[in-house]
Tab-separated table of C-alpha atoms in Angstrom:
chain	number	residue	atom	x	y	z
I	666	UNK	CA	40.678	100.770	22.152
I	667	UNK	CA	41.117	101.438	18.475
I	668	UNK	CA	37.877	103.468	18.246
I	669	UNK	CA	39.110	105.695	21.073
I	670	UNK	CA	42.390	106.261	19.323
I	671	UNK	CA	40.608	107.073	16.121
I	672	UNK	CA	38.240	109.509	17.876
I	673	UNK	CA	41.204	111.250	19.518
I	674	UNK	CA	43.021	111.531	16.164
I	675	UNK	CA	39.883	112.986	14.463
I	676	UNK	CA	39.302	115.496	17.244
I	677	UNK	CA	42.969	116.515	17.201
I	678	UNK	CA	42.765	117.069	13.414
I	679	UNK	CA	39.717	119.137	13.760
I	680	UNK	CA	41.287	121.211	16.538
I	681	UNK	CA	44.350	121.705	14.372
I	682	UNK	CA	42.225	122.670	11.495
I	683	UNK	CA	40.439	125.280	13.668
I	684	UNK	CA	43.855	126.679	14.700
I	685	UNK	CA	45.016	126.959	11.124
I	686	UNK	CA	41.801	128.665	10.089
I	687	UNK	CA	42.424	131.639	12.312
I	688	UNK	CA	44.206	134.607	10.907
I	689	UNK	CA	45.576	135.466	14.294
I	690	UNK	CA	45.396	133.441	17.501
I	691	UNK	CA	45.119	135.281	20.836
I	692	UNK	CA	47.907	134.154	23.091
I	693	UNK	CA	47.112	134.355	26.809
I	694	UNK	CA	49.709	135.202	29.423
I	695	UNK	CA	49.670	133.493	32.838
I	696	UNK	CA	48.289	136.583	34.531
I	697	UNK	CA	45.480	136.807	31.994
I	698	UNK	CA	44.594	133.167	32.512
I	699	UNK	CA	44.490	133.526	36.283
I	700	UNK	CA	42.429	136.744	36.163
I	701	UNK	CA	39.969	135.323	33.744
I	702	UNK	CA	39.625	132.182	35.916
I	703	UNK	CA	38.998	134.290	39.038
I	704	UNK	CA	36.109	135.984	37.215
I	705	UNK	CA	34.526	133.030	35.486
I	706	UNK	CA	35.388	129.753	37.258
I	707	UNK	CA	32.231	127.967	38.479
I	708	UNK	CA	33.571	126.845	41.843
I	709	UNK	CA	34.555	130.416	42.634
I	710	UNK	CA	31.152	131.649	41.639
I	711	UNK	CA	29.563	129.047	44.076
I	712	UNK	CA	31.802	130.328	46.813
I	713	UNK	CA	30.702	133.918	46.081
I	714	UNK	CA	27.076	132.754	46.449
I	715	UNK	CA	27.972	131.237	49.772
I	716	UNK	CA	29.162	134.716	50.860
I	717	UNK	CA	25.881	136.208	49.858
I	718	UNK	CA	23.976	133.545	51.796
I	719	UNK	CA	26.026	134.434	54.911
I	720	UNK	CA	25.108	138.126	54.417
I	721	UNK	CA	21.412	137.107	54.283
I	722	UNK	CA	21.736	134.989	57.479
I	723	UNK	CA	23.148	138.071	59.229
I	724	UNK	CA	20.036	140.021	58.340
I	725	UNK	CA	17.912	137.141	59.694
I	726	UNK	CA	19.831	137.265	62.990
I	727	UNK	CA	19.436	141.092	63.201
I	728	UNK	CA	15.683	140.640	62.622
I	729	UNK	CA	15.355	138.717	65.848
I	730	UNK	CA	16.097	141.909	67.793
I	731	UNK	CA	12.939	143.486	66.254
I	732	UNK	CA	9.317	142.858	67.298
I	733	UNK	CA	7.110	140.697	65.173
I	734	UNK	CA	3.877	142.258	63.948
I	735	UNK	CA	1.094	140.320	62.235
I	736	UNK	CA	-2.301	141.447	61.100
I	737	UNK	CA	-5.377	139.186	60.461
I	738	UNK	CA	-8.821	139.540	59.045
I	739	UNK	CA	-11.663	137.225	58.498
I	740	UNK	CA	-15.225	137.086	57.261
I	741	UNK	CA	-17.642	134.207	57.958
I	742	UNK	CA	-21.229	133.090	57.219
I	743	UNK	CA	-23.175	131.129	59.857
I	744	UNK	CA	-26.492	129.376	58.871
I	745	UNK	CA	-28.828	127.887	61.377
I	746	UNK	CA	-29.144	128.290	65.093
I	747	UNK	CA	-26.425	130.706	66.054
I	748	UNK	CA	-25.613	132.800	68.987
I	749	UNK	CA	-25.584	136.589	68.387
I	750	UNK	CA	-22.065	137.684	69.277
I	751	UNK	CA	-23.366	140.957	70.731
I	752	UNK	CA	-26.502	139.909	72.623
I	753	UNK	CA	-25.688	136.249	73.286
I	754	UNK	CA	-29.308	135.262	72.081
I	755	UNK	CA	-29.704	132.015	70.153
I	756	UNK	CA	-31.536	132.517	66.957
I	757	UNK	CA	-32.218	130.449	63.835
I	758	UNK	CA	-30.776	132.739	61.168
I	759	UNK	CA	-28.061	133.402	58.615
I	760	UNK	CA	-25.391	135.738	59.907
I	761	UNK	CA	-22.230	137.309	58.582
I	762	UNK	CA	-19.390	138.515	60.686
I	763	UNK	CA	-16.065	140.302	60.011
I	764	UNK	CA	-13.210	140.542	62.401
I	765	UNK	CA	-9.925	142.399	62.222
I	766	UNK	CA	-6.875	141.961	64.514
I	767	UNK	CA	-3.274	142.861	65.058
I	768	UNK	CA	-0.779	140.985	67.198
I	769	UNK	CA	2.792	142.004	68.157
I	770	UNK	CA	5.414	140.216	70.142
I	771	UNK	CA	8.966	141.067	71.196
I	772	UNK	CA	11.777	139.130	72.951
I	773	UNK	CA	12.924	140.984	75.975
I	774	UNK	CA	15.381	138.369	77.260
I	775	UNK	CA	16.239	135.031	75.673
I	776	UNK	CA	19.435	133.911	77.436
I	777	UNK	CA	21.512	136.075	75.124
I	778	UNK	CA	20.804	133.697	72.306
I	779	UNK	CA	19.779	136.460	69.875
I	780	UNK	CA	23.026	138.356	70.595
I	781	UNK	CA	25.223	135.292	70.228
I	782	UNK	CA	23.419	134.207	67.085
I	783	UNK	CA	24.077	137.680	65.517
I	784	UNK	CA	27.769	137.448	66.463
I	785	UNK	CA	28.002	134.016	64.937
I	786	UNK	CA	26.560	135.182	61.670
I	787	UNK	CA	29.192	137.893	61.488
I	788	UNK	CA	31.871	135.257	62.037
I	789	UNK	CA	30.188	133.100	59.397
I	790	UNK	CA	30.531	135.902	56.891
I	791	UNK	CA	34.287	136.106	57.616
I	792	UNK	CA	34.595	132.309	57.226
I	793	UNK	CA	32.788	132.330	53.933
I	794	UNK	CA	35.114	135.102	52.677
I	795	UNK	CA	38.074	133.100	53.735
I	796	UNK	CA	36.656	130.093	51.956
I	797	UNK	CA	36.202	132.210	48.824
I	798	UNK	CA	39.760	133.411	49.060
I	799	UNK	CA	41.072	129.824	49.520
I	800	UNK	CA	39.113	128.761	46.473
I	801	UNK	CA	40.639	131.593	44.494
I	802	UNK	CA	44.121	130.670	45.643
I	803	UNK	CA	43.466	126.982	44.707
I	804	UNK	CA	42.165	127.906	41.236
I	805	UNK	CA	45.104	130.213	40.636
I	806	UNK	CA	47.541	127.371	41.458
I	807	UNK	CA	45.661	124.891	39.263
I	808	UNK	CA	45.679	127.476	36.394
I	809	UNK	CA	49.447	128.049	36.807
I	810	UNK	CA	50.028	124.286	36.774
I	811	UNK	CA	47.971	123.742	33.659
I	812	UNK	CA	49.611	126.823	31.972
I	813	UNK	CA	53.119	125.481	32.624
I	814	UNK	CA	52.158	122.022	31.367
I	815	UNK	CA	51.020	123.591	28.010
I	816	UNK	CA	54.370	125.502	27.749
I	817	UNK	CA	56.235	122.262	28.423
I	818	UNK	CA	54.283	120.300	25.800
I	819	UNK	CA	54.673	123.157	23.286
I	820	UNK	CA	58.526	123.090	23.652
I	821	UNK	CA	58.577	119.314	23.557
I	822	UNK	CA	56.586	119.313	20.376
I	823	UNK	CA	58.904	121.953	18.872
I	824	UNK	CA	61.960	119.824	19.635
I	825	UNK	CA	60.408	116.665	18.169
I	826	UNK	CA	59.235	118.568	15.051
I	827	UNK	CA	62.791	119.919	14.484
I	828	UNK	CA	64.185	116.469	15.021
I	829	UNK	CA	61.825	115.088	12.334
I	830	UNK	CA	63.041	117.732	9.918
I	831	UNK	CA	66.699	116.942	10.672
I	832	UNK	CA	66.040	113.140	10.120
I	833	UNK	CA	64.209	113.781	6.838
I	834	UNK	CA	67.243	115.854	5.559
I	835	UNK	CA	69.460	112.967	6.773
I	836	UNK	CA	67.386	110.530	4.796
I	837	UNK	CA	67.796	112.465	1.679
I	838	UNK	CA	71.510	112.797	2.031
I	839	UNK	CA	71.782	109.156	3.008
I	840	UNK	CA	69.969	108.276	-0.211
I	841	UNK	CA	72.630	110.135	-2.139
I	842	UNK	CA	75.399	108.482	-0.188
I	843	UNK	CA	73.875	105.035	-0.828
I	844	UNK	CA	73.713	105.859	-4.554
I	845	UNK	CA	77.384	106.843	-4.416
I	846	UNK	CA	78.173	103.664	-2.599
I	847	UNK	CA	79.500	105.477	0.572
I	848	UNK	CA	77.157	103.790	3.063
I	849	UNK	CA	75.209	100.447	2.922
I	850	UNK	CA	71.570	100.442	1.826
I	851	UNK	CA	70.639	98.995	5.222
I	852	UNK	CA	71.252	102.367	6.832
I	853	UNK	CA	68.259	103.735	4.943
I	854	UNK	CA	66.002	101.273	6.603
I	855	UNK	CA	67.262	102.455	10.058
I	856	UNK	CA	66.580	106.035	9.081
I	857	UNK	CA	63.109	105.310	7.767
I	858	UNK	CA	62.294	103.549	11.019
I	859	UNK	CA	63.685	106.592	12.973
I	860	UNK	CA	61.507	108.962	10.955
I	861	UNK	CA	58.391	106.817	11.629
I	862	UNK	CA	59.272	106.973	15.332
I	863	UNK	CA	59.721	110.748	15.100
I	864	UNK	CA	56.248	111.041	13.618
I	865	UNK	CA	54.829	108.792	16.352
I	866	UNK	CA	56.395	110.940	19.036
I	867	UNK	CA	55.079	114.120	17.377
I	868	UNK	CA	51.540	112.579	17.402
I	869	UNK	CA	51.905	111.828	21.129
I	870	UNK	CA	53.162	115.329	21.857
I	871	UNK	CA	50.291	116.878	19.862
I	872	UNK	CA	47.775	114.844	21.836
I	873	UNK	CA	49.388	115.803	25.177
I	874	UNK	CA	49.297	119.465	24.057
I	875	UNK	CA	45.655	119.301	23.048
I	876	UNK	CA	44.646	117.667	26.364
I	877	UNK	CA	46.560	120.190	28.412
I	878	UNK	CA	44.913	123.069	26.481
I	879	UNK	CA	41.504	121.567	27.022
I	880	UNK	CA	42.173	121.238	30.822
I	881	UNK	CA	43.189	124.874	31.071
I	882	UNK	CA	40.220	125.937	28.946
I	883	UNK	CA	37.902	124.120	31.341
I	884	UNK	CA	39.478	125.798	34.322
I	885	UNK	CA	38.921	129.114	32.617
I	886	UNK	CA	35.355	128.190	31.681
I	887	UNK	CA	36.042	129.111	28.020
I	888	UNK	CA	33.200	128.300	25.655
I	889	UNK	CA	35.232	128.901	22.532
I	890	UNK	CA	38.681	127.356	22.782
I	891	UNK	CA	39.430	126.391	19.127
I	892	UNK	CA	41.842	129.369	18.872
I	893	UNK	CA	43.033	129.171	22.462
I	894	UNK	CA	46.787	129.415	23.039
I	895	UNK	CA	49.289	130.658	25.603
I	896	UNK	CA	52.550	132.637	25.445
I	897	UNK	CA	55.569	131.950	27.548
I	898	UNK	CA	55.929	134.915	29.942
I	899	UNK	CA	57.711	132.859	32.628
I	900	UNK	CA	61.318	132.135	33.375
I	901	UNK	CA	63.235	129.748	35.569
I	902	UNK	CA	64.816	132.550	37.663
I	903	UNK	CA	63.924	132.972	41.278
I	904	UNK	CA	62.869	136.569	40.938
I	905	UNK	CA	61.700	136.861	44.557
I	906	UNK	CA	64.801	135.147	45.887
I	907	UNK	CA	62.509	132.792	47.806
I	908	UNK	CA	65.104	129.992	47.950
I	909	UNK	CA	67.270	132.338	50.017
I	910	UNK	CA	64.695	132.103	52.793
I	911	UNK	CA	64.877	129.375	55.406
I	912	UNK	CA	61.996	126.836	55.735
I	913	UNK	CA	61.293	128.204	59.305
I	914	UNK	CA	61.053	131.751	57.961
I	915	UNK	CA	58.694	130.714	55.263
I	916	UNK	CA	56.596	128.707	57.779
I	917	UNK	CA	56.405	131.721	60.264
I	918	UNK	CA	55.367	133.981	57.395
I	919	UNK	CA	52.749	131.294	56.265
I	920	UNK	CA	51.228	131.177	59.748
I	921	UNK	CA	50.452	134.874	59.433
I	922	UNK	CA	49.162	134.838	55.878
I	923	UNK	CA	47.695	131.416	54.962
I	924	UNK	CA	43.993	131.389	54.439
I	925	UNK	CA	43.360	127.820	55.732
I	926	UNK	CA	44.706	128.764	59.180
I	927	UNK	CA	42.508	131.906	59.310
I	928	UNK	CA	39.523	129.793	58.171
I	929	UNK	CA	40.159	127.213	60.917
I	930	UNK	CA	40.517	129.934	63.521
I	931	UNK	CA	37.233	131.490	62.454
I	932	UNK	CA	35.499	128.125	62.547
I	933	UNK	CA	36.807	127.723	66.068
I	934	UNK	CA	35.283	130.994	67.081
I	935	UNK	CA	31.954	129.994	65.442
I	936	UNK	CA	32.025	126.759	67.461
I	937	UNK	CA	32.439	128.769	70.657
I	938	UNK	CA	29.399	130.949	69.830
I	939	UNK	CA	27.369	127.764	69.153
I	940	UNK	CA	28.142	126.519	72.668
I	941	UNK	CA	27.085	129.939	74.089
I	942	UNK	CA	23.861	129.804	72.115
I	943	UNK	CA	23.149	126.272	73.330
I	944	UNK	CA	23.772	127.270	76.973
I	945	UNK	CA	21.315	130.179	76.605
I	946	UNK	CA	18.458	127.644	76.374
I	947	UNK	CA	18.950	126.834	80.070
I	948	UNK	CA	17.916	130.355	81.019
I	949	UNK	CA	14.332	131.766	81.397
I	950	UNK	CA	12.904	133.785	78.521
I	951	UNK	CA	10.837	136.893	78.905
I	952	UNK	CA	8.694	138.288	76.021
I	953	UNK	CA	6.166	141.003	75.700
I	954	UNK	CA	2.938	140.807	73.613
I	955	UNK	CA	0.187	143.111	72.429
I	956	UNK	CA	-3.094	142.311	70.627
I	957	UNK	CA	-5.863	144.326	69.083
I	958	UNK	CA	-9.173	142.943	67.692
I	959	UNK	CA	-12.513	144.218	66.642
I	960	UNK	CA	-15.617	142.766	64.847
I	961	UNK	CA	-18.805	143.670	63.057
I	962	UNK	CA	-22.066	141.813	62.245
I	963	UNK	CA	-24.128	142.216	59.014
I	964	UNK	CA	-27.399	140.714	60.403
I	965	UNK	CA	-30.290	142.177	62.298
I	966	UNK	CA	-29.850	142.516	66.061
I	967	UNK	CA	-32.261	141.745	68.876
I	968	UNK	CA	-32.480	144.399	71.539
I	969	UNK	CA	-34.735	144.871	74.561
I	970	UNK	CA	-36.975	147.782	75.529
I	971	UNK	CA	-37.432	149.176	78.964
I	972	UNK	CA	-40.073	146.404	79.753
I	973	UNK	CA	-37.435	143.813	78.805
I	974	UNK	CA	-39.378	142.954	75.556
I	975	UNK	CA	-37.186	141.925	72.633
I	976	UNK	CA	-37.340	143.759	69.364
I	977	UNK	CA	-35.344	143.534	66.080
I	978	UNK	CA	-33.405	146.406	64.525
I	979	UNK	CA	-31.038	146.566	61.668
I	980	UNK	CA	-27.253	146.341	62.164
I	981	UNK	CA	-25.342	149.414	63.372
I	982	UNK	CA	-23.111	151.059	60.772
I	983	UNK	CA	-20.088	148.978	59.917
I	984	UNK	CA	-17.464	151.360	61.137
I	985	UNK	CA	-19.380	152.183	64.306
I	986	UNK	CA	-19.399	148.433	65.141
I	987	UNK	CA	-15.681	148.228	64.555
I	988	UNK	CA	-15.281	151.181	66.874
I	989	UNK	CA	-17.673	149.854	69.529
I	990	UNK	CA	-16.316	146.291	69.509
I	991	UNK	CA	-12.631	146.939	69.668
I	992	UNK	CA	-10.451	145.506	72.334
I	993	UNK	CA	-6.772	145.324	73.438
I	994	UNK	CA	-4.801	142.808	75.278
I	995	UNK	CA	-1.160	143.086	76.352
I	996	UNK	CA	1.245	141.708	78.851
I	997	UNK	CA	4.484	139.796	79.584
I	998	UNK	CA	5.195	136.073	79.301
I	999	UNK	CA	7.868	134.402	81.337
I	1000	UNK	CA	8.985	130.820	80.432
I	1001	UNK	CA	11.214	128.926	82.803
I	1002	UNK	CA	12.736	125.728	81.533
I	1003	UNK	CA	12.424	123.026	84.122
I	1004	UNK	CA	12.690	119.699	82.300
I	1005	UNK	CA	12.944	119.121	78.614
I	1006	UNK	CA	14.053	115.478	78.319
I	1007	UNK	CA	17.758	116.467	78.462
I	1008	UNK	CA	17.462	117.960	74.964
I	1009	UNK	CA	19.061	121.239	75.966
I	1010	UNK	CA	21.870	119.562	77.856
I	1011	UNK	CA	22.607	117.192	75.048
I	1012	UNK	CA	22.619	120.045	72.617
I	1013	UNK	CA	25.255	121.753	74.761
I	1014	UNK	CA	27.316	118.671	74.944
I	1015	UNK	CA	27.043	118.150	71.160
I	1016	UNK	CA	28.285	121.665	70.591
I	1017	UNK	CA	31.101	121.197	73.105
I	1018	UNK	CA	32.231	118.183	71.088
I	1019	UNK	CA	32.110	120.240	67.911
I	1020	UNK	CA	34.235	122.863	69.682
I	1021	UNK	CA	36.885	120.368	70.576
I	1022	UNK	CA	36.918	119.128	66.946
I	1023	UNK	CA	37.479	122.672	65.813
I	1024	UNK	CA	40.398	123.025	68.198
I	1025	UNK	CA	41.911	119.776	66.850
I	1026	UNK	CA	41.278	120.955	63.267
I	1027	UNK	CA	43.109	124.238	63.904
I	1028	UNK	CA	46.032	122.297	65.473
I	1029	UNK	CA	45.976	119.796	62.502
I	1030	UNK	CA	45.869	122.689	59.931
I	1031	UNK	CA	48.943	124.173	61.637
I	1032	UNK	CA	50.839	120.827	61.488
I	1033	UNK	CA	49.758	120.324	57.910
I	1034	UNK	CA	51.027	123.793	56.955
I	1035	UNK	CA	54.378	123.122	58.564
I	1036	UNK	CA	54.722	119.820	56.695
I	1037	UNK	CA	53.559	121.441	53.421
I	1038	UNK	CA	56.087	124.280	53.705
I	1039	UNK	CA	58.961	122.021	54.398
I	1040	UNK	CA	57.909	119.672	51.655
I	1041	UNK	CA	57.475	122.533	49.169
I	1042	UNK	CA	60.923	123.881	50.113
I	1043	UNK	CA	62.592	120.456	49.798
I	1044	UNK	CA	60.723	119.845	46.417
I	1045	UNK	CA	61.751	123.304	45.050
I	1046	UNK	CA	65.420	122.646	46.090
I	1047	UNK	CA	65.316	119.210	44.526
I	1048	UNK	CA	63.630	120.564	41.390
I	1049	UNK	CA	66.407	123.201	41.031
I	1050	UNK	CA	69.142	120.557	41.408
I	1051	UNK	CA	67.333	118.308	38.917
I	1052	UNK	CA	67.053	121.180	36.431
I	1053	UNK	CA	70.690	122.178	36.834
I	1054	UNK	CA	71.794	118.513	36.402
I	1055	UNK	CA	69.540	118.129	33.284
I	1056	UNK	CA	71.137	121.303	31.792
I	1057	UNK	CA	74.568	119.918	32.367
I	1058	UNK	CA	73.536	116.643	30.842
I	1059	UNK	CA	72.150	118.367	27.829
I	1060	UNK	CA	75.417	120.153	27.289
I	1061	UNK	CA	77.313	116.885	27.433
I	1062	UNK	CA	74.791	115.186	25.116
I	1063	UNK	CA	75.027	118.003	22.653
I	1064	UNK	CA	78.800	117.629	22.482
I	1065	UNK	CA	78.466	113.903	22.115
I	1066	UNK	CA	76.041	114.371	19.348
I	1067	UNK	CA	78.255	116.851	17.553
I	1068	UNK	CA	81.145	114.370	17.804
I	1069	UNK	CA	79.025	111.550	16.553
I	1070	UNK	CA	77.843	113.705	13.642
I	1071	UNK	CA	81.362	114.389	12.616
I	1072	UNK	CA	82.226	110.752	12.648
I	1073	UNK	CA	78.989	109.845	10.798
I	1074	UNK	CA	79.567	112.489	8.139
I	1075	UNK	CA	83.040	110.955	7.314
I	1076	UNK	CA	81.677	107.387	7.464
I	1077	UNK	CA	83.345	106.423	10.751
I	1078	UNK	CA	80.047	105.674	12.457
I	1079	UNK	CA	77.105	103.627	11.365
I	1080	UNK	CA	73.538	104.872	11.213
I	1081	UNK	CA	72.361	102.920	14.291
I	1082	UNK	CA	74.991	104.321	16.639
I	1083	UNK	CA	74.439	107.867	15.318
I	1084	UNK	CA	70.623	107.444	15.845
I	1085	UNK	CA	71.343	106.371	19.417
I	1086	UNK	CA	73.398	109.507	20.057
I	1087	UNK	CA	70.572	111.558	18.495
I	1088	UNK	CA	67.963	109.859	20.657
I	1089	UNK	CA	69.940	110.564	23.797
I	1090	UNK	CA	70.208	114.226	22.823
I	1091	UNK	CA	66.397	114.482	22.199
I	1092	UNK	CA	65.732	112.843	25.592
I	1093	UNK	CA	68.096	115.274	27.279
I	1094	UNK	CA	66.346	118.213	25.612
I	1095	UNK	CA	62.973	116.906	26.780
I	1096	UNK	CA	64.263	116.375	30.312
I	1097	UNK	CA	65.480	119.942	30.505
I	1098	UNK	CA	62.060	121.153	29.454
I	1099	UNK	CA	60.257	119.006	31.962
I	1100	UNK	CA	62.564	119.974	34.868
I	1101	UNK	CA	62.479	123.584	33.906
I	1102	UNK	CA	58.685	123.980	34.225
I	1103	UNK	CA	58.594	121.612	37.222
I	1104	UNK	CA	61.050	123.968	38.960
I	1105	UNK	CA	59.016	127.109	37.945
I	1106	UNK	CA	55.877	125.546	39.388
I	1107	UNK	CA	57.652	124.425	42.599
I	1108	UNK	CA	58.864	128.016	43.104
I	1109	UNK	CA	55.348	129.332	42.556
I	1110	UNK	CA	54.123	127.046	45.346
I	1111	UNK	CA	56.826	128.153	47.727
I	1112	UNK	CA	56.093	131.814	47.004
I	1113	UNK	CA	52.438	131.046	47.525
I	1114	UNK	CA	53.212	129.854	51.115
I	1115	UNK	CA	55.351	133.021	51.631
I	1116	UNK	CA	52.374	135.195	50.853
I	1117	UNK	CA	53.359	136.025	47.305
I	1118	UNK	CA	50.298	135.398	45.089
I	1119	UNK	CA	50.625	134.354	41.433
I	1120	UNK	CA	48.577	137.451	40.643
I	1121	UNK	CA	47.079	139.856	43.284
I	1122	UNK	CA	43.561	138.769	44.075
I	1123	UNK	CA	41.223	141.775	44.027
I	1124	UNK	CA	38.969	142.340	46.964
I	1125	UNK	CA	35.165	142.201	46.166
């Protein structure tokens, strides 16, 4: 445990040194962070490759409409007793033969499987595009959350650093007051303990800030993040007046725009095509075929004269043999499925089950969306109330602190009680920061469901 703390401290010091060594640090806005993540995030790149695969599958499906054409060629040596392929006479000899062929086939009717497969691949492209869009939306939300966490930790660190400076000034003044006999020496010990606690709190805030920056840098796939920092370009105002909308209006809008519903609907249509493809295997298939072949021999040939006496002659010219020995075959082939061990029927039933699961998934996605919208609205409303309450509390704590300071300065309050008032003020300031950025993120989520993206996602 100690080693881990030491390692964290060393890494934080190195990170801080890297920051101080930069003349100017680039400060990223929320929009810049989101756009950079959309261009560089690994999960998004994987989804983009899935879209490319879907496009390739579409080309495969289109290719099934086209005839298949294959050429073949062979050359062989036969040693020993062989039959002359031209005369049919058995001879003990070494022969060489060459053959060339061409075969073509085309599906004329296949139970509409090719057509349904092609339509399914077009739906699969749409589904992969929706999946990519959903990934982009998820990454955008994650980036926004990480971005706002950094801003919160930065403000928290600022408050605690300022508090340390105030306490150090108090310590100097208290030392003077102790020397003058105005306050007891014991108050100095309380102040020194308070300063030690301040430094401890600063170390925790610095560590939280470092970790939050690392998290955002990983989402952005930044290789160099030593000088990475963000700038606050957000505010706690509801600029789009989203809280003025009712939950049912937000839900109705979400049903029209949300990617997960569109993806589930497309997957349902794909499942319907899969059932149609499986049913097509029950129907007969008709295909056409054509074949061409020719051959040539490199050995002497035995021929017969008018008296039926054999005599040997050299091989005919190569191209003449190819011309003389050529042949064609073509026709139609009909296959009628009669019994296949229930494999086709089981495949249809299996795809029907998948279709029912897709219907249930679409219904579940709709229910989840409704629940998420109402939850997001309730959370945003609660976050606003909490933020407003924290702001009121901070005002009251500030007044209490000012009053305690006045009493402490004239010696009517001891150091311990004054430190308590100061601690309560610091806690109230931290709570305002936490609730502020929590409210901003909750508003972003609600806008997200209403169809307002964090930044517009460009079409590719």
